[in-house]
Coordinates of C-alpha atoms in Angstrom, one line a residue:
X1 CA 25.0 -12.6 14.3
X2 CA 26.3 -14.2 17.3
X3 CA 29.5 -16.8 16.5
X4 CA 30.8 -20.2 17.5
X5 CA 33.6 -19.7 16.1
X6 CA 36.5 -22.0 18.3
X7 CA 38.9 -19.0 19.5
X8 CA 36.6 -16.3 19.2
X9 CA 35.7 -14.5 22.1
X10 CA 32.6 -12.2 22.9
X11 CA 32.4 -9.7 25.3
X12 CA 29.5 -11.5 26.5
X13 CA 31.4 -15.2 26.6
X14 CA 34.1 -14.6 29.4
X15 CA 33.5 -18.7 30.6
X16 CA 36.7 -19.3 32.4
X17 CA 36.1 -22.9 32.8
X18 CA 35.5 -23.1 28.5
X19 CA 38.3 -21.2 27.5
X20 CA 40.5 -22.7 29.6
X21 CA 39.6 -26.2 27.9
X22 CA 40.2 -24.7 24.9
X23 CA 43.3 -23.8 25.9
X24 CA 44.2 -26.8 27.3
X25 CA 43.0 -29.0 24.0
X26 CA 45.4 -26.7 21.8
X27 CA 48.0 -28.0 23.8
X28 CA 47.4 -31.7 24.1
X29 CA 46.8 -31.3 19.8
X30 CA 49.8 -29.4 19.6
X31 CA 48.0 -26.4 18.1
X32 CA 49.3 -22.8 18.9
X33 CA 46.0 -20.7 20.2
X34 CA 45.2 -17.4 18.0
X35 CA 42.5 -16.1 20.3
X36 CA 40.0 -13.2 18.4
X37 CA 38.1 -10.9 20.4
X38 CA 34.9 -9.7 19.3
X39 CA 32.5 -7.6 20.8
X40 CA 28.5 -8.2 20.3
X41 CA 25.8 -7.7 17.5
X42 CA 23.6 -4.6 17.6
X43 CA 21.1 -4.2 14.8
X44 CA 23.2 -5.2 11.9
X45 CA 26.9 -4.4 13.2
X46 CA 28.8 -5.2 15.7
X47 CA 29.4 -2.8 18.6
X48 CA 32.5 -0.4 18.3
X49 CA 34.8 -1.8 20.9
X50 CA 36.1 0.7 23.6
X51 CA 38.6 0.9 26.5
X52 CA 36.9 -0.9 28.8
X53 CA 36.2 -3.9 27.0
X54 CA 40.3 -4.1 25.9
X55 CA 40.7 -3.6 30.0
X56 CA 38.2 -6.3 30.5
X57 CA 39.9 -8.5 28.0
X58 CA 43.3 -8.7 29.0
X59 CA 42.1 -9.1 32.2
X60 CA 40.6 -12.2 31.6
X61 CA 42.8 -13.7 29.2
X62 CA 45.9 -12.7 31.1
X63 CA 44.7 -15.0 34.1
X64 CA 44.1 -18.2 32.2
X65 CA 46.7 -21.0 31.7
X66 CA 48.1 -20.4 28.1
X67 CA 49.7 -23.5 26.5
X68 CA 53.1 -21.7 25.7
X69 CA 55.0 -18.6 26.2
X70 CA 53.4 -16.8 23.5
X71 CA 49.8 -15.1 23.6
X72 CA 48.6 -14.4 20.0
X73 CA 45.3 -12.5 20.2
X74 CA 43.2 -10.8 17.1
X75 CA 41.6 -7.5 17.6
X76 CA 37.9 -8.1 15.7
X77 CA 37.1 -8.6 12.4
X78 CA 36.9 -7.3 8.8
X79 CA 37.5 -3.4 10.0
X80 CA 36.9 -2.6 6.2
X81 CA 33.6 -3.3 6.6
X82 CA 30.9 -1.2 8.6
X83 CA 28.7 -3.8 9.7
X84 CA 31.5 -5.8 10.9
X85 CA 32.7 -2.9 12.9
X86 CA 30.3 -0.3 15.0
X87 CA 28.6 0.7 11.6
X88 CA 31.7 2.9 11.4
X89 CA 34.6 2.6 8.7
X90 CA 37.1 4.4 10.0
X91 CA 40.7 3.3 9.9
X92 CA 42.2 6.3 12.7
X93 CA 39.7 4.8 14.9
X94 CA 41.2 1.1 14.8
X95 CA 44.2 2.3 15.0
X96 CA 44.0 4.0 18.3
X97 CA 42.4 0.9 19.6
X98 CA 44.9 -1.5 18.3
X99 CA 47.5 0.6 19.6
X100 CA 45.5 1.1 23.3
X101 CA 45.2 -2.7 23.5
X102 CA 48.9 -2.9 22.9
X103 CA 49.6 -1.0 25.8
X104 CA 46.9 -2.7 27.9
X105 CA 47.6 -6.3 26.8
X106 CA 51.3 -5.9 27.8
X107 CA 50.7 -3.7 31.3
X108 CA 48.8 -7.7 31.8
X109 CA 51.5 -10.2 30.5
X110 CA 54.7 -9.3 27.9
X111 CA 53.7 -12.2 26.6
X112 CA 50.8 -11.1 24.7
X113 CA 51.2 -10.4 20.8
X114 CA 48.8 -8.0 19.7
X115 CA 47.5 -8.9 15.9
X116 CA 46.0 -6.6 13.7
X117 CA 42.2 -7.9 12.5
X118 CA 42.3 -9.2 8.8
X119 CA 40.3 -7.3 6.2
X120 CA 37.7 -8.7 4.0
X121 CA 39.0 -9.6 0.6
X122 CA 35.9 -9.1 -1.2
X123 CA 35.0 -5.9 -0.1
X124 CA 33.3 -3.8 -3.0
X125 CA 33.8 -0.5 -3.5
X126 CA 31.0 1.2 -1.8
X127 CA 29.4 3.2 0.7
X128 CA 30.3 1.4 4.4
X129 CA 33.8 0.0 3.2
X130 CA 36.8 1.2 2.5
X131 CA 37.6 1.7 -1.1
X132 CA 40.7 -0.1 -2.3

């Protein structure tokens, strides 16, 4: 449950010398970077993502050499689904994280815009997703 997904970062996967490659291949291509944190696998979800890893994040990204002006970076993954998201579907929960990182991605650069993680289409309805 690992991923090596280009442009998604672990918690675990904080390479400076990688990511700044990748960074520096989306420019010479021309490509604009959307960068997705992630956190890590634990049993069958992913770990809820706190604080600290947001801190740790920005941190990190904020020092290497982006390719233009704008920082696009995607918090997690599928937040509709329970196993993609600390076994938890809870949408109050996402939303104070998404609107922490906000405020910690742009105390690091103004230049960072903070992206909402997309949901999974296919969800059904059932217990550990959020009914449509």
């Amino acid at each position: 449950m690992t991923t090596k997904d280009p442009g998604v970062i672990q918690s675990t996967d904080r390479d400076r010398i990688k990511w700044q490659k990748f960074l520096d291949k989306c420019k010479e291509l021309k490509v604009i970077p959307l960068i997705r944190v992630a956190t890590v696998p634990e049993g069958l979800s992913w770990v809820e993502p706190n604080d600290y890893d947001l801190i740790d994040f920005a941190n990190f990204l904020g020092d290497l050499k982006w390719p233009l002006a704008n920082r696009y970076v995607i918090f997690f993954n599928e937040v509709n689904r329970s196993d993609e998201y600390g076994g938890l579907v809870n949408p109050e929960i996402y939303a104070d994280i998404l609107a922490n990182a906000y405020d910690i991605f742009k105390n690091v650069s103004t230049d960072f815009f903070i992206l909402p993680a997309g949901l999974d289409n296919a969800a059904p309805n059932a217990k550990g997703y959020i009914h449509h």
